[in-house]
XYZ file of C-alpha atoms in Angstrom:
331
model
C -28.049 57.871 -4.500
C -24.721 57.462 -2.615
C -22.457 54.557 -3.498
C -22.071 51.681 -0.969
C -18.498 52.654 -0.215
C -19.625 56.233 0.589
C -22.177 55.181 3.216
C -21.621 56.217 6.841
C -21.130 52.591 7.883
C -18.370 52.115 5.312
C -16.647 55.359 6.337
C -16.796 54.379 10.005
C -15.444 50.947 9.178
C -12.507 52.446 7.296
C -11.780 54.913 10.136
C -11.848 52.373 12.987
C -10.096 49.570 11.086
C -12.596 46.952 12.227
C -13.226 44.078 9.858
C -16.890 43.473 10.658
C -19.420 46.329 10.753
C -22.097 46.525 13.412
C -24.592 45.031 11.090
C -22.598 41.773 10.768
C -20.990 40.236 7.658
C -24.080 40.951 5.591
C -23.402 44.697 5.900
C -20.065 44.353 4.128
C -20.375 45.017 0.404
C -20.056 41.997 -1.865
C -16.768 43.202 -3.336
C -15.176 43.493 0.142
C -16.485 40.107 1.304
C -14.734 38.598 -1.713
C -11.341 39.543 -0.313
C -11.002 42.642 -2.493
C -10.764 40.566 -5.693
C -12.980 41.663 -8.559
C -14.879 38.665 -9.980
C -14.511 40.157 -13.429
C -10.749 39.807 -13.275
C -10.856 36.034 -13.621
C -9.943 33.209 -11.290
C -7.024 33.323 -8.914
C -4.079 30.887 -8.872
C -5.795 28.587 -6.378
C -8.911 28.408 -8.558
C -6.854 27.660 -11.650
C -4.953 24.911 -9.835
C -8.221 23.321 -8.693
C -9.796 23.486 -12.155
C -10.159 20.033 -13.803
C -7.698 19.216 -16.557
C -8.677 17.788 -19.920
C -7.379 14.768 -21.792
C -4.735 16.681 -23.729
C -3.351 18.569 -20.726
C -3.112 15.345 -18.730
C -1.455 13.589 -21.661
C 1.110 16.371 -22.081
C 1.886 16.293 -18.363
C 2.471 12.526 -18.516
C 4.571 12.769 -21.665
C 6.887 15.361 -20.128
C 7.593 12.947 -17.282
C 8.122 9.911 -19.521
C 11.831 9.321 -20.329
C 10.898 7.126 -23.300
C 9.035 10.021 -24.880
C 11.826 12.504 -24.174
C 14.567 10.306 -25.642
C 12.572 9.325 -28.727
C 11.449 12.928 -29.311
C 15.050 14.189 -29.138
C 16.176 11.522 -31.621
C 13.335 12.379 -34.002
C 14.019 16.117 -33.780
C 17.675 15.466 -34.583
C 16.755 13.257 -37.555
C 14.318 15.834 -38.916
C 16.936 18.572 -38.611
C 19.602 16.635 -40.515
C 16.996 15.622 -43.095
C 16.197 19.290 -43.737
C 19.740 20.640 -43.296
C 22.276 17.831 -43.739
C 24.991 20.477 -43.966
C 24.720 20.902 -40.192
C 26.847 17.804 -39.583
C 28.518 17.129 -42.926
C 29.977 19.166 -45.753
C 30.570 16.230 -48.110
C 28.905 15.364 -51.394
C 26.984 12.044 -51.334
C 27.594 11.586 -55.090
C 31.360 12.214 -55.115
C 33.122 8.936 -55.905
C 36.783 7.845 -55.839
C 37.183 4.297 -57.120
C 40.698 4.132 -55.687
C 39.138 4.141 -52.206
C 36.341 1.634 -52.915
C 35.439 -0.440 -49.838
C 38.139 1.225 -47.725
C 37.518 1.373 -44.005
C 37.316 4.419 -41.750
C 39.840 7.191 -42.400
C 40.433 10.700 -41.015
C 37.472 12.835 -42.048
C 35.568 9.728 -43.200
C 34.590 7.858 -40.024
C 32.271 5.358 -41.746
C 34.596 4.424 -44.619
C 33.742 4.158 -48.316
C 31.262 2.115 -50.355
C 31.672 0.105 -53.569
C 32.100 3.215 -55.711
C 34.358 5.053 -53.286
C 31.617 7.332 -51.925
C 31.680 8.477 -48.309
C 29.367 6.235 -46.277
C 28.969 8.851 -43.526
C 27.752 11.508 -45.959
C 25.374 9.092 -47.678
C 23.997 7.939 -44.323
C 23.263 11.536 -43.351
C 21.638 12.385 -46.675
C 19.684 9.117 -46.650
C 17.585 10.422 -43.756
C 15.940 12.957 -46.073
C 14.239 10.448 -48.358
C 13.206 8.069 -45.583
C 11.776 10.790 -43.317
C 10.017 12.468 -46.258
C 8.354 9.208 -47.290
C 7.336 8.399 -43.732
C 5.854 11.814 -42.913
C 4.087 12.350 -46.245
C 2.680 8.812 -46.359
C 1.475 8.996 -42.763
C -0.139 12.402 -43.274
C -1.876 11.240 -46.453
C -3.115 7.948 -45.001
C -4.242 9.602 -41.751
C -6.140 12.384 -43.528
C -7.754 10.157 -46.143
C -8.569 7.356 -43.738
C -9.874 9.675 -41.017
C -12.267 11.467 -43.364
C -13.678 8.269 -44.867
C -13.837 6.427 -41.565
C -15.371 9.387 -39.741
C -18.095 9.802 -42.359
C -18.822 6.071 -42.321
C -19.105 5.992 -38.549
C -21.255 9.124 -38.344
C -23.767 8.435 -41.115
C -23.788 4.622 -41.066
C -26.193 2.799 -43.359
C -25.213 2.035 -46.925
C -22.325 4.528 -46.792
C -20.752 2.630 -43.910
C -21.309 -0.727 -45.590
C -19.799 0.443 -48.891
C -16.658 1.914 -47.339
C -16.201 -1.117 -45.102
C -16.287 -3.480 -48.068
C -13.827 -1.303 -50.017
C -11.493 -1.282 -47.019
C -11.754 -5.083 -46.807
C -10.596 -5.353 -50.419
C -7.470 -3.295 -49.712
C -6.860 -5.207 -46.489
C -6.701 -8.418 -48.534
C -3.763 -7.181 -50.661
C -0.356 -8.228 -49.235
C 1.590 -5.005 -48.929
C 4.912 -6.318 -50.241
C 3.279 -8.135 -53.152
C 1.230 -5.052 -53.928
C 4.381 -2.927 -53.853
C 6.213 -5.261 -56.225
C 3.308 -5.183 -58.681
C 2.417 -1.497 -58.416
C 5.885 0.035 -58.265
C 7.484 -2.278 -60.829
C 5.638 -0.422 -63.611
C 6.679 3.011 -62.294
C 9.765 4.421 -63.941
C 10.200 7.399 -61.618
C 12.652 6.934 -58.758
C 11.344 9.838 -56.642
C 9.528 9.570 -53.335
C 6.034 10.358 -54.645
C 5.174 6.972 -56.236
C 6.222 5.261 -53.012
C 4.168 7.734 -50.958
C 1.133 7.192 -53.183
C 1.407 3.418 -52.887
C 1.684 3.523 -49.089
C -1.327 5.856 -48.821
C -3.298 3.569 -51.139
C -2.755 0.534 -48.906
C -2.406 2.327 -45.564
C -5.674 4.253 -45.287
C -7.948 1.252 -44.433
C -6.248 0.666 -41.069
C -6.677 4.272 -39.962
C -10.170 4.331 -41.444
C -11.293 1.523 -39.154
C -9.773 3.230 -36.115
C -11.505 6.523 -36.973
C -14.809 4.771 -37.626
C -14.764 3.053 -34.251
C -13.828 6.267 -32.436
C -16.660 8.192 -34.114
C -19.153 5.424 -33.347
C -18.194 5.678 -29.677
C -18.204 9.479 -29.521
C -21.509 10.092 -31.273
C -23.402 8.198 -28.538
C -22.342 10.664 -25.851
C -24.864 13.024 -24.318
C -23.151 16.218 -25.460
C -23.408 15.085 -29.100
C -27.092 14.282 -28.672
C -27.579 17.686 -27.055
C -25.861 19.430 -29.955
C -28.142 17.651 -32.407
C -31.212 18.536 -30.361
C -30.180 22.201 -30.425
C -30.080 22.106 -34.218
C -26.330 21.868 -34.851
C -25.477 20.907 -38.420
C -23.703 17.657 -39.252
C -20.509 19.501 -40.148
C -20.483 21.416 -36.853
C -21.251 18.287 -34.846
C -18.438 16.370 -36.511
C -15.816 19.109 -36.352
C -16.615 20.720 -32.993
C -17.942 17.875 -30.852
C -16.870 14.495 -32.270
C -13.494 15.081 -33.952
C -11.642 16.480 -30.877
C -12.570 13.348 -28.907
C -12.062 10.845 -31.735
C -8.690 12.074 -32.979
C -6.622 10.613 -30.103
C -6.592 6.961 -31.299
C -5.879 8.112 -34.854
C -2.822 10.045 -33.657
C -1.544 6.999 -31.780
C -1.917 4.638 -34.741
C -0.451 7.169 -37.176
C 2.610 7.762 -34.995
C 3.395 4.057 -34.786
C 2.637 3.572 -38.494
C 5.151 6.292 -39.412
C 8.047 4.100 -38.310
C 6.526 1.144 -40.136
C 6.251 3.142 -43.359
C 9.911 4.145 -43.154
C 10.866 0.478 -42.835
C 8.526 -0.365 -45.722
C 10.191 2.220 -47.960
C 13.619 0.773 -47.156
C 12.343 -2.745 -47.901
C 10.901 -1.740 -51.278
C 14.105 0.132 -52.155
C 16.138 -2.904 -51.125
C 14.071 -5.040 -53.509
C 14.673 -2.534 -56.297
C 11.099 -1.257 -56.773
C 11.073 1.647 -54.340
C 13.408 4.616 -54.576
C 15.989 4.340 -57.306
C 19.393 5.950 -57.918
C 20.435 8.732 -57.982
C 18.141 9.202 -54.959
C 20.093 8.641 -51.754
C 18.273 6.118 -49.577
C 19.194 3.801 -46.750
C 17.414 0.942 -48.525
C 19.467 1.443 -51.708
C 22.729 1.536 -49.776
C 21.789 -1.575 -47.790
C 20.966 -3.381 -51.023
C 24.308 -2.512 -52.634
C 26.234 -3.420 -49.465
C 24.508 -6.759 -48.835
C 26.704 -8.573 -51.351
C 29.893 -7.301 -49.691
C 29.014 -7.949 -46.057
C 32.090 -10.166 -45.539
C 34.605 -7.920 -47.289
C 33.301 -4.530 -46.114
C 30.763 -4.885 -43.277
C 30.947 -1.148 -42.530
C 29.028 -0.455 -45.758
C 26.011 -2.297 -44.339
C 26.397 -1.482 -40.655
C 25.879 2.281 -40.724
C 22.843 2.687 -43.027
C 21.174 -0.324 -41.404
C 21.898 1.094 -37.945
C 20.482 4.499 -38.892
C 17.330 2.845 -40.253
C 16.887 0.764 -37.103
C 17.324 3.760 -34.781
C 14.828 5.823 -36.794
C 12.148 3.136 -36.850
C 12.678 2.383 -33.150
C 12.409 6.070 -32.223
C 9.054 6.486 -33.963
C 7.663 3.265 -32.509
C 8.766 4.284 -28.997
C 7.175 7.694 -29.519
C 3.931 6.051 -30.589
C 3.943 3.766 -27.550
C 4.484 6.746 -25.223
C 1.667 8.711 -26.871
C -0.620 5.686 -26.639
C 0.071 5.274 -22.913
C -0.590 8.973 -22.311
C -3.858 9.137 -24.265
C -5.344 5.828 -23.139
C -7.614 6.522 -20.121
C -7.586 2.819 -19.182
C -3.870 3.073 -18.316
C -4.320 5.970 -15.885
């Protein structure tokens, strides 16, 4: 049987150059009526532009246009880089001390001056970012993961499981975080970041757990979740494929803001002497040692405190920008 393009009408159409055959538009093959574009090749640029965007694409578009997000993201990227590779902006040793220069002010090659033991304040400020950023990121990741799993399971299954986890979370909510840190960390002899991270995760997961529970309770009532259950989808598939992508947005917002709070908490505990301990380089330790000399050598306190404030502010601003982009009520 001859192909449609080999028919006499098609050959006459190609020879005369007319766009419409005698039989009208219906005589034109389907591929030619489509403008010569093969439907199997996908949508054209106009179709892609008209396609509806999802929550994450809209949020990314808004974030790219938000100067608060851009500035805070650049500051955070810079802080993470110097935390990983402090040698990018300094070649000094944060432990090298020269008592003859104790409390001296800025000098060539030492723009921030010296501390009580004659150590370079600039070098210690740069190296102090490593401990603070490590505590903040690890504690936030641990609290977000632990709290999201427990809160998601409580919101999805409900019943006695929900009641039990809610009561456990209430117990941890009732512990003052500074008092709990003084009690818990005072018996820890290690001065590394991991006891501090473990303590923050222990008292930080209930907040994220409640956020995740509420998001799952809202998402599981949607029609597409009910349809997935009716089609026989397992609980694991329903949670991971249908509920989690729509419930993770509020968790990301809370975790981003909490990251800055955890960095400030680490500095506070180190300032009180129960967090990080020497020889670990930390902004909280340097602020604690400089607080007694604020009149004689204010530069010892100014620079580590300023670096801590900028870091916490950058993460809080980033969290606010992410919240505005992911909240559909603000659109």
